[in-house]
Short mmCIF file of C-alpha atoms in Angstrom, two decimals:
data_model
loop_
_atom_site.label_atom_id
_atom_site.label_comp_id
_atom_site.label_asym_id
_atom_site.label_seq_id
_atom_site.Cartn_x
_atom_site.Cartn_y
_atom_site.Cartn_z
CA MET C 154 -5.50 30.67 6.30
CA THR C 155 -5.79 31.35 9.29
CA ALA C 156 -2.53 29.69 11.83
CA THR C 157 -5.12 27.08 13.63
CA ALA C 158 -5.35 25.70 9.53
CA LEU C 159 -1.69 26.52 9.31
CA VAL C 160 -0.58 23.31 11.89
CA TRP C 161 -2.98 21.18 10.37
CA ALA C 162 -2.06 21.24 7.36
CA LEU C 163 1.69 20.86 8.64
CA LEU C 164 0.97 18.03 11.16
CA LYS C 165 -0.63 16.06 7.83
CA VAL C 166 2.26 16.55 5.43
CA LEU C 167 4.11 14.88 8.21
CA VAL C 168 2.60 13.16 8.71
CA MET C 169 2.49 11.05 5.96
CA VAL C 170 5.82 12.25 4.05
CA LEU C 171 7.55 10.01 6.83
CA PHE C 172 5.21 7.66 7.23
CA VAL C 173 6.03 6.62 3.17
CA LEU C 174 9.85 7.29 3.11
CA ASN C 175 10.04 5.48 6.66
CA LEU C 176 8.21 2.82 5.28
CA ALA C 177 9.72 2.92 1.91
CA ALA C 178 12.61 2.05 3.70
CA ILE C 179 11.36 -1.02 5.96
CA LEU C 180 9.89 -2.38 3.29
CA THR C 181 13.73 -2.27 1.23
CA TRP C 182 15.28 -4.46 4.27
CA ALA C 183 12.29 -6.48 3.61
CA ASP C 184 12.45 -7.62 0.45
CA ARG C 185 16.29 -8.90 1.20
CA ARG C 186 15.37 -10.12 4.76
CA GLN C 187 12.26 -12.39 2.98
CA SER C 188 14.27 -13.13 0.43
CA SER C 189 16.68 -14.76 2.25
CA MET C 190 14.48 -16.70 4.47
CA ILE C 191 12.71 -17.75 1.53
CA GLN C 192 16.13 -18.90 -0.20
CA ASP C 193 17.62 -20.23 3.41
CA ARG C 194 20.79 -18.61 3.26
CA VAL C 195 22.75 -15.39 5.62
CA GLY C 196 20.05 -11.79 5.66
CA PRO C 197 21.41 -8.08 5.67
CA ASN C 198 23.22 -8.65 8.65
CA ARG C 199 26.62 -6.81 8.24
CA ALA C 200 25.38 -3.15 9.13
CA VAL C 201 26.91 -2.38 12.93
CA VAL C 202 26.11 -0.06 14.65
CA LYS C 203 28.79 -0.36 17.99
CA LEU C 204 28.14 0.89 20.89
CA PHE C 205 30.10 0.26 24.09
CA GLY C 206 32.56 -2.22 23.15
CA ARG C 207 28.77 -4.14 21.89
CA GLU C 208 28.03 -4.23 17.89
CA PHE C 209 24.34 -4.24 17.70
CA ARG C 210 22.67 -5.40 14.71
CA LEU C 211 19.42 -5.41 15.57
CA ALA C 212 17.90 -7.63 12.30
CA GLY C 213 20.22 -6.13 9.56
CA LEU C 214 17.77 -1.96 10.13
CA LEU C 215 20.63 -1.15 10.13
CA HIS C 216 20.65 -1.69 6.76
CA PRO C 217 18.22 1.14 4.78
CA ALA C 218 19.63 3.69 6.30
CA ALA C 219 23.21 2.84 4.98
CA ASP C 220 22.20 2.50 1.19
CA GLY C 221 21.22 5.72 2.61
CA LEU C 222 24.57 7.90 3.03
CA LYS C 223 25.56 5.31 -0.13
CA PHE C 224 23.24 6.69 -2.12
CA PHE C 225 24.92 10.13 -1.46
CA THR C 226 28.61 10.05 -0.99
CA LYS C 227 28.56 8.15 -5.17
CA GLU C 228 29.74 9.27 -8.07
CA ASP C 229 27.18 10.43 -10.19
CA PHE C 230 27.84 10.11 -13.69
CA MET C 231 25.99 11.41 -16.93
CA PRO C 232 26.01 10.15 -20.00
CA PRO C 233 28.07 12.22 -22.84
CA ASN C 234 25.87 11.73 -24.70
CA ALA C 235 22.67 12.31 -23.04
CA ASP C 236 20.63 15.26 -22.34
CA LYS C 237 21.27 16.32 -19.47
CA LEU C 238 17.98 18.52 -18.64
CA LEU C 239 16.02 15.58 -18.96
CA PHE C 240 18.39 13.09 -17.49
CA ILE C 241 18.07 15.06 -13.91
CA LEU C 242 13.79 15.35 -14.46
CA ALA C 243 13.33 11.89 -15.05
CA PRO C 244 14.00 11.21 -11.07
CA MET C 245 12.08 14.36 -9.88
CA MET C 246 9.30 13.25 -12.04
CA ALA C 247 9.01 9.91 -10.68
CA MET C 248 9.21 11.40 -7.13
CA GLY C 249 7.02 13.37 -7.60
CA MET C 250 4.25 11.16 -8.44
CA VAL C 251 4.02 9.84 -5.05
CA PHE C 252 3.70 12.38 -4.14
CA THR C 253 1.23 14.10 -5.46
CA LEU C 254 -0.61 10.82 -5.15
CA VAL C 255 -0.54 10.69 -0.94
CA GLY C 256 -1.78 14.32 -0.61
CA THR C 257 -5.53 13.14 -1.98
CA ILE C 258 -5.43 9.42 0.52
CA PRO C 259 -7.47 9.79 3.58
CA PHE C 260 -5.64 8.55 6.39
CA GLY C 261 -8.75 8.82 9.40
CA ASP C 262 -12.05 10.22 9.79
CA THR C 263 -13.14 14.67 9.27
CA ILE C 264 -11.81 15.98 12.90
CA CYS C 265 -14.65 18.10 14.90
CA PRO C 266 -12.59 20.44 16.58
CA HIS C 267 -15.27 21.08 19.22
CA GLN C 268 -15.40 18.03 21.26
CA PHE C 269 -11.85 16.77 20.44
CA ARG C 270 -9.88 17.61 23.97
CA LEU C 271 -6.37 16.68 24.36
CA ASP C 272 -6.79 18.84 28.18
CA LEU C 273 -5.81 15.52 30.50
CA PRO C 274 -8.25 14.91 33.48
CA ASN C 275 -10.78 14.88 31.14
CA ILE C 276 -9.17 12.77 27.87
CA PHE C 277 -10.79 9.83 29.01
CA SER C 278 -14.55 10.93 29.02
CA GLY C 279 -14.33 13.10 26.10
CA PRO C 280 -17.96 13.78 24.56
CA SER C 281 -18.45 11.24 20.87
CA VAL C 282 -19.86 12.81 17.74
CA PRO C 283 -23.03 11.60 16.08
CA ARG C 284 -22.75 8.41 14.19
CA LEU C 285 -24.35 10.15 11.34
CA GLY C 286 -23.65 13.20 9.25
CA LEU C 287 -20.51 15.13 8.84
CA CYS C 288 -19.34 18.05 11.91
CA ALA C 289 -20.82 21.41 10.71
CA ALA C 290 -18.20 24.30 11.81
CA ASP C 291 -18.90 26.19 14.66
CA VAL C 292 -17.70 30.16 13.01
CA LYS C 293 -18.01 31.82 16.25
CA GLY C 294 -16.12 29.99 18.22
CA GLY C 295 -13.38 29.29 15.45
CA TYR C 296 -13.88 25.41 15.56
CA TYR C 297 -13.62 24.72 11.83
CA PRO C 298 -13.91 20.54 10.75
CA VAL C 299 -10.62 19.10 9.56
CA ASP C 300 -10.12 16.97 7.22
CA LEU C 301 -7.62 13.59 8.24
CA MET C 302 -6.38 14.00 4.30
CA ILE C 303 -3.50 17.27 3.16
CA ALA C 304 -5.70 18.46 0.46
CA PRO C 305 -9.84 17.29 0.23
CA VAL C 306 -10.32 17.64 -4.24
CA GLY C 307 -13.76 17.10 -5.02
CA VAL C 308 -12.22 14.18 -7.59
CA GLY C 309 -11.12 11.76 -5.44
CA ILE C 310 -10.35 9.10 -7.38
CA LEU C 311 -10.04 10.91 -10.81
CA TYR C 312 -7.20 12.58 -10.12
CA VAL C 313 -5.80 9.60 -8.42
CA PHE C 314 -5.56 8.51 -11.63
CA ALA C 315 -4.61 12.07 -13.44
CA MET C 316 -1.53 12.33 -11.23
CA SER C 317 -0.55 8.05 -11.34
CA GLY C 318 -0.73 8.78 -15.46
CA GLN C 319 3.42 11.17 -14.80
CA GLY C 320 5.22 8.24 -13.37
CA ILE C 321 4.81 6.57 -17.61
CA ILE C 322 5.57 9.99 -18.69
CA ALA C 323 9.29 10.13 -16.39
CA ALA C 324 10.87 5.71 -16.78
CA ALA C 325 10.00 7.00 -20.91
CA ILE C 326 12.15 10.72 -20.18
CA ALA C 327 14.94 8.41 -18.18
CA GLY C 328 15.35 6.35 -21.07
CA TRP C 329 15.24 8.07 -24.23
CA SER C 330 17.47 11.23 -22.64
CA SER C 331 20.63 8.83 -21.43
CA ASP C 332 21.97 7.61 -24.68
CA ASN C 333 20.90 3.59 -23.89
CA LYS C 334 19.86 1.16 -26.29
CA PHE C 335 19.28 -0.97 -23.17
CA SER C 336 17.41 2.24 -21.05
CA LEU C 337 15.51 3.26 -24.32
CA MET C 338 14.31 -0.27 -24.27
CA GLY C 339 13.61 -0.38 -21.21
CA ALA C 340 11.89 3.09 -20.87
CA LEU C 341 9.78 0.47 -23.82
CA ARG C 342 8.89 -1.24 -21.68
CA ALA C 343 8.00 0.38 -19.05
CA ALA C 344 5.93 3.27 -21.79
CA SER C 345 3.60 -0.12 -23.27
CA GLN C 346 3.17 -1.85 -19.76
CA MET C 347 1.88 0.38 -17.60
CA VAL C 348 -0.47 2.23 -19.95
CA SER C 349 -1.94 -0.96 -20.73
CA TYR C 350 -2.62 -1.55 -17.10
CA GLU C 351 -3.61 1.36 -16.07
CA VAL C 352 -6.36 1.07 -18.18
CA THR C 353 -7.56 -1.79 -16.35
CA LEU C 354 -7.12 0.08 -13.45
CA GLY C 355 -9.30 2.07 -13.80
CA MET C 356 -11.51 -0.20 -15.16
CA SER C 357 -11.39 -2.03 -12.10
CA LEU C 358 -13.24 0.45 -10.15
CA ILE C 359 -16.14 1.42 -12.23
CA GLY C 360 -18.50 -1.31 -10.19
CA ALA C 361 -17.15 0.04 -7.07
CA MET C 362 -17.76 3.35 -7.70
CA MET C 363 -20.73 2.55 -8.74
CA ILE C 364 -22.36 1.22 -5.31
CA TYR C 365 -20.25 4.06 -3.14
CA GLY C 366 -22.61 6.72 -5.30
CA THR C 367 -18.90 8.92 -5.05
CA VAL C 368 -15.38 9.27 -6.33
CA ARG C 369 -14.56 10.31 -3.16
CA LEU C 370 -11.88 9.09 -0.90
CA ASP C 371 -12.68 9.50 2.09
CA ASP C 372 -16.55 8.69 0.99
CA MET C 373 -15.94 5.79 0.06
CA VAL C 374 -14.39 5.15 3.83
CA ARG C 375 -18.59 6.12 4.79
CA TRP C 376 -20.28 3.75 3.05
CA GLN C 377 -17.58 1.18 3.75
CA GLU C 378 -18.04 1.72 7.35
CA GLU C 379 -21.97 1.38 7.46
CA HIS C 380 -21.98 -1.52 5.71
CA ALA C 381 -19.67 -3.45 4.17
CA TRP C 382 -15.87 -3.48 2.96
CA GLY C 383 -15.48 -2.91 -0.12
CA ILE C 384 -13.58 -6.32 -0.64
CA PHE C 385 -16.83 -8.49 0.03
CA VAL C 386 -18.98 -5.74 -2.30
CA GLN C 387 -16.22 -6.09 -5.05
CA PRO C 388 -14.31 -9.13 -4.75
CA LEU C 389 -13.49 -9.58 -7.95
CA ALA C 390 -12.18 -6.05 -8.29
CA PHE C 391 -10.44 -5.95 -5.95
CA PHE C 392 -8.45 -8.94 -6.95
CA LEU C 393 -7.91 -7.19 -10.36
CA PHE C 394 -6.73 -3.83 -8.75
CA PHE C 395 -4.20 -5.82 -6.38
CA ALA C 396 -2.60 -6.70 -10.00
CA ALA C 397 -2.65 -3.97 -12.27
CA ALA C 398 -1.49 -1.71 -9.29
CA VAL C 399 1.36 -4.66 -8.92
CA ALA C 400 2.00 -4.26 -12.84
CA GLU C 401 1.77 -0.41 -12.48
CA ASN C 402 4.33 -0.78 -9.21
CA LYS C 403 6.71 -2.98 -12.06
CA ARG C 404 7.34 -4.99 -9.55
CA ILE C 405 7.65 -9.38 -9.12
CA PRO C 406 6.06 -11.09 -11.11
CA PHE C 407 5.74 -8.22 -13.49
CA ASP C 408 9.41 -6.12 -13.86
CA LEU C 409 10.04 -6.08 -17.46
CA PRO C 410 10.77 -2.60 -17.65
CA GLU C 411 14.48 -3.52 -15.57
CA ALA C 412 14.47 -7.41 -15.96
CA GLU C 413 19.06 -7.97 -14.84
CA SER C 414 18.95 -10.89 -17.74
CA GLU C 415 17.33 -8.42 -20.54
CA LEU C 416 18.65 -5.21 -19.68
CA VAL C 417 20.80 -4.33 -17.39
CA SER C 418 18.63 -2.44 -15.33
CA GLY C 419 15.62 -1.06 -17.76
CA TYR C 420 15.72 2.76 -17.95
CA PHE C 421 18.38 3.56 -15.86
CA THR C 422 21.15 1.99 -16.25
CA GLU C 423 22.91 4.61 -17.46
CA TYR C 424 21.28 6.02 -13.19
CA ALA C 425 24.29 6.64 -10.49
CA GLY C 426 23.83 8.28 -7.06
CA MET C 427 21.45 10.13 -5.76
CA LYS C 428 19.68 9.70 -9.60
CA PHE C 429 19.50 6.14 -9.09
CA GLY C 430 18.17 6.41 -5.11
CA MET C 431 15.39 8.34 -6.41
CA PHE C 432 14.45 5.85 -8.57
CA TYR C 433 15.07 2.41 -6.71
CA PHE C 434 13.52 4.67 -3.76
CA ALA C 435 10.46 5.59 -5.74
CA GLU C 436 9.70 1.84 -6.54
CA TYR C 437 9.22 0.96 -2.84
CA ALA C 438 6.86 5.18 -2.38
CA GLU C 439 4.83 3.86 -5.24
CA VAL C 440 4.66 0.61 -3.06
CA VAL C 441 3.47 2.01 -0.07
CA THR C 442 1.16 4.98 -2.29
CA GLY C 443 -0.78 1.87 -3.82
CA SER C 444 -1.39 -0.25 -1.00
CA MET C 445 -3.09 3.14 0.32
CA LEU C 446 -5.40 3.43 -2.11
CA ILE C 447 -6.41 -0.88 -2.04
CA VAL C 448 -6.66 -0.05 2.17
CA THR C 449 -9.34 2.90 1.14
CA ILE C 450 -10.69 1.23 -1.11
CA PHE C 451 -11.76 -2.30 -0.86
CA LEU C 452 -10.96 -2.75 2.84
CA GLY C 453 -11.96 -0.18 4.83
CA GLY C 454 -9.88 2.78 5.48
CA TRP C 455 -9.47 3.77 8.37
CA ALA C 456 -12.78 1.57 9.74
CA LEU C 457 -13.16 -1.36 12.18
CA PRO C 458 -15.75 -3.50 12.12
CA PHE C 459 -17.98 -2.16 14.81
CA PHE C 460 -16.66 1.06 14.93
CA HIS C 461 -18.36 3.92 14.02
CA ARG C 462 -18.17 7.91 14.71
CA ASP C 463 -19.87 7.25 18.14
CA GLY C 464 -18.68 3.99 19.25
CA LEU C 465 -18.17 0.48 19.50
CA SER C 466 -21.86 -1.09 18.07
CA LEU C 467 -22.14 -4.77 17.98
CA ASP C 468 -25.50 -4.66 14.98
CA ILE C 469 -26.37 -8.53 13.34
CA GLY C 470 -29.19 -6.47 10.87
CA SER C 471 -31.90 -5.37 13.60
CA LEU C 472 -30.71 -6.85 16.41
CA HIS C 473 -29.28 -4.78 18.51
CA LEU C 474 -26.44 -5.81 20.96
CA ALA C 475 -24.54 -4.04 22.75
CA HIS C 476 -23.50 -0.20 22.80
CA TRP C 477 -20.62 1.82 24.43
CA LEU C 478 -20.04 5.10 23.52
CA VAL C 479 -16.28 6.70 23.37
CA PRO C 480 -14.76 9.78 22.88
CA HIS C 481 -13.96 11.83 19.74
CA LEU C 482 -9.98 11.75 20.18
CA TRP C 483 -9.89 8.09 20.45
CA MET C 484 -12.37 6.63 17.94
CA THR C 485 -9.85 9.96 15.39
CA VAL C 486 -6.87 7.64 16.95
CA LEU C 487 -7.73 4.19 16.62
CA GLY C 488 -8.84 4.59 13.16
CA VAL C 489 -5.85 5.91 12.21
CA LEU C 490 -4.19 3.84 13.53
CA ALA C 491 -5.58 0.81 12.08
CA PHE C 492 -4.97 3.11 8.76
CA PHE C 493 -2.23 2.45 8.88
CA GLY C 494 -2.06 -0.79 10.22
CA LYS C 495 -4.17 -2.30 6.61
CA VAL C 496 -1.41 -0.54 5.13
CA LEU C 497 1.52 -1.83 6.81
CA VAL C 498 -0.67 -5.74 6.20
CA VAL C 499 -0.65 -4.82 2.25
CA CYS C 500 2.86 -4.19 1.84
CA PHE C 501 4.56 -6.93 2.81
CA LEU C 502 1.68 -9.14 0.96
CA GLN C 503 3.66 -7.32 -2.03
CA VAL C 504 7.04 -8.27 -0.76
CA PHE C 505 5.52 -12.08 -0.21
CA VAL C 506 4.56 -11.07 -4.00
CA ARG C 507 7.18 -10.49 -4.98
CA TRP C 508 9.28 -13.73 -4.12
CA ALA C 509 6.18 -16.40 -5.17
CA LEU C 510 5.42 -15.85 -8.60
CA PRO C 511 8.16 -15.81 -11.16
CA ARG C 512 8.89 -12.90 -13.81
CA PHE C 513 6.48 -13.50 -16.71
CA ARG C 514 8.22 -13.20 -20.64
CA TYR C 515 7.09 -10.02 -22.16
CA ASP C 516 3.93 -11.52 -24.01
CA GLN C 517 2.25 -13.29 -21.29
CA LEU C 518 2.22 -10.15 -19.30
CA MET C 519 0.62 -7.85 -22.31
CA ARG C 520 -1.89 -10.68 -23.06
CA LEU C 521 -2.74 -11.08 -19.34
CA GLY C 522 -3.13 -7.51 -19.38
CA TRP C 523 -5.33 -6.89 -22.38
CA ARG C 524 -6.76 -10.39 -22.83
CA LEU C 525 -7.70 -11.68 -19.32
CA LEU C 526 -7.41 -8.18 -16.71
CA LEU C 527 -8.86 -6.29 -18.68
CA PRO C 528 -12.19 -9.03 -19.89
CA ALA C 529 -11.76 -9.57 -16.23
CA SER C 530 -12.80 -5.91 -15.29
CA PHE C 531 -15.51 -5.29 -18.30
CA ALA C 532 -17.81 -8.40 -17.26
CA ASN C 533 -17.26 -6.68 -13.88
CA ILE C 534 -18.71 -3.82 -14.43
CA PHE C 535 -21.59 -5.46 -16.54
CA VAL C 536 -22.59 -7.72 -13.47
CA THR C 537 -22.19 -4.82 -10.56
CA GLY C 538 -24.99 -3.10 -13.05
CA VAL C 539 -26.99 -5.68 -13.55
CA VAL C 540 -26.96 -7.14 -9.49
CA TRP C 541 -27.41 -3.76 -8.26
CA LEU C 542 -30.68 -2.23 -10.95
CA ALA C 543 -31.88 -5.53 -9.41
CA LEU C 544 -31.36 -5.34 -5.40
CA ASP C 545 -32.77 -1.44 -6.51
CA LYS C 546 -35.59 -2.81 -7.73
CA ALA C 547 -35.71 -5.67 -4.49
CA GLY C 548 -38.11 -5.76 -1.68
CA PRO C 549 -37.57 -4.83 1.68
CA GLN C 550 -36.89 -8.25 2.70
CA ILE C 551 -33.69 -8.22 0.51
CA THR C 552 -32.82 -5.02 1.71
CA GLY C 553 -33.57 -6.91 5.49
CA ALA C 554 -31.48 -10.10 4.07
CA LEU C 555 -28.40 -7.41 2.66
CA ARG C 556 -28.20 -5.66 6.20
CA VAL C 557 -27.46 -8.16 8.04
CA THR C 558 -24.93 -10.56 5.89
CA ALA C 559 -23.55 -7.10 5.60
CA ASP C 560 -23.00 -7.24 9.33
CA LEU C 561 -21.67 -10.63 9.43
CA SER C 562 -19.09 -9.52 6.88
CA GLN C 563 -18.23 -7.05 9.80
CA ALA C 564 -18.01 -10.07 12.57
CA LEU C 565 -16.19 -12.44 9.65
CA VAL C 566 -12.94 -9.86 9.81
CA ALA C 567 -13.08 -9.52 13.47
CA VAL C 568 -12.92 -13.16 13.77
CA GLY C 569 -10.62 -12.88 10.97
CA THR C 570 -8.45 -10.42 12.01
CA ALA C 571 -8.36 -12.06 16.02
CA MET C 572 -7.31 -15.17 15.01
CA VAL C 573 -4.06 -14.30 12.85
CA ALA C 574 -2.97 -11.77 15.83
CA LEU C 575 -3.25 -15.58 18.22
CA TRP C 576 -1.23 -17.11 15.01
CA LEU C 577 1.60 -14.94 15.10
CA VAL C 578 1.39 -14.23 19.14
CA VAL C 579 2.73 -18.10 20.20
CA ALA C 580 4.14 -17.73 16.58
CA PHE C 581 6.61 -15.50 18.68
CA VAL C 582 6.43 -16.87 21.24
CA GLY C 583 6.52 -20.61 20.59
CA PRO C 584 10.12 -22.53 19.83
CA VAL C 585 11.45 -21.89 16.36
CA LYS C 586 11.53 -25.94 15.66
CA HIS C 587 13.53 -26.02 11.98
CA GLN C 588 13.04 -29.38 10.22
CA ARG C 589 15.49 -30.45 6.95
CA THR C 590 14.04 -31.30 4.12
CA LEU C 591 16.19 -33.63 1.51
CA LEU C 592 14.51 -33.11 -2.03
CA GLY C 593 15.91 -35.32 -5.45
CA SER C 594 17.09 -39.14 -5.17
CA SER C 595 20.62 -37.99 -5.45
CA ALA C 596 19.56 -36.26 -1.43
CA ASP C 597 18.53 -39.65 -0.07
CA VAL C 598 21.18 -41.67 -1.38
CA ALA C 599 23.59 -39.04 0.03
CA ALA C 600 21.55 -39.56 3.45
CA LYS C 601 20.89 -43.57 3.21
CA ARG C 602 25.66 -43.54 2.40
CA GLY C 603 25.36 -41.04 6.27
CA GLY C 604 24.34 -37.87 5.17
CA THR C 605 27.79 -35.10 3.64
CA LYS C 606 30.51 -33.18 4.94
CA SER C 607 30.06 -29.40 4.43
CA ALA C 608 32.05 -26.60 6.12
CA PRO C 609 30.02 -23.92 7.98
CA MET C 610 28.09 -21.08 6.61
CA GLN C 611 30.36 -17.73 6.44
CA ALA C 612 28.67 -14.88 7.24
#
C-alpha cells in the first residue's frame, strides 16, 4: 500500500466512524427531545456549562456528553455466577458488528485523483469527468481511482447480511452468560425476533437486486442515478425493508427483548457502567447503519435528482432542457453531503416512529413477521420477476415511456425536497403559536366553570 492510499484509507475511516459515533449520540438526545414534545413536558435541560458567569444549556445537547462521562464513572458490576469471559465479550460483539457494516457502505462516488484538483486559484474551474464509465488508473502518473467506502468488497450486500447476523450472537451470549432468568428470556426473544425478521430483510431485497443486476452497493447507486430511485421501482420492498430494519434494531414498537414492564431490561439487565453503555450506544449506531443501507439501496445513495458525474443535466426523456458542467471536486463534495443528509432524514424518521406507535405483544410481533411481511416479500419477488420479463420483451415505445417516467420521478423528488425545505424555513422563522386543546367531558366542565388552578411547572 502506497502512502497516498494509506492516507485515503485513514480519511475514509475517520469520516464514517466519526459520523456514526456523533450521530448516534445526537439520536439519544433526539429521542428525549421528541418524546418531551409529544408528551408536552420538559425535555433534557439539566446539563449545563458555565462560562463567564452565564449558563449554557444548548437545548439539551450536552446530555449525550454527560451520559458518556456517567457510563465511564459508574461501577462495573458483574453477577457472581456469570460466565465472565462471555459476559465481557457480548457488548464488544454488539459494538464491533456495527462498524464491520460501516466499512462496506459507499458514501460518495469514485474519485478520479488526476481530475480532483485542490489548487485554490482554480478551485471553481476544475475539470469534470465523463457521465458514464469508471475512472481509469494512470500508472505512470501514480494516480489510482479512490472508492469512497472503507472496504470495497465485491459481494456487497451479501457481506452486509453475513455481518448483521452476528448481532444475534451478541444478544444471546449476553442473556445466557448473565445467570438471570429475565436476561435469558430477553435473549431468547432477541434471537427469535432477529432471526425471523432477518429472513424478511433479505427477501425484500431480492427484487431490487434483480432490477439493479448487481450485489455491489456502489453499482446500485449508479443504477439509481441513471434511472430512478429504488423507492419508485420497489416501493413495497422499501416499506418491508424499513419495518424489518426497525425490528432488527429492537426499537419501539419492536423492543420486546428489552421490554421494561416485563423483563426489567431484557438481555442486558445485569450490565452496568460502560458495558451497558456499549449495548445502549450500539442500538443507536445500528439505527445509523440501517439508515445508511436504506439510503443506499432505495433513496439514491449520494445521487441527487438530475445531478450526474459530469454536472447538472435537465432531461425529460429525449427532451434536453439544459446542461451545466460541474468540476469533479464539487460533484464529489455535493454527493457526500447528499448522502449524509439523507441518512439524517431517515434516522429522525425512525425516531418519530419510536414515539408514534405502541409496543406489540410478542405473538403479534411474530405473526407480523411470518404471516404478513415474509409472504409480502415473496409476492414482491414474484411480481418483480413477471414485470421485469414483460418489460424486457417490450418494444422501444414502452422503453421510452419508462425513461420519461423515471425522469418525472426525479423531478418529483426535486420539487418535493424544495417544498419541504421551504416549509421548514417558514416554520423556524415564523412565530410559535400555542394552542390549548381540551379533551374529555371533565375538561369541558372545568372550562365552563372558569378553568382549574395549578402551580407552574418546575424544571
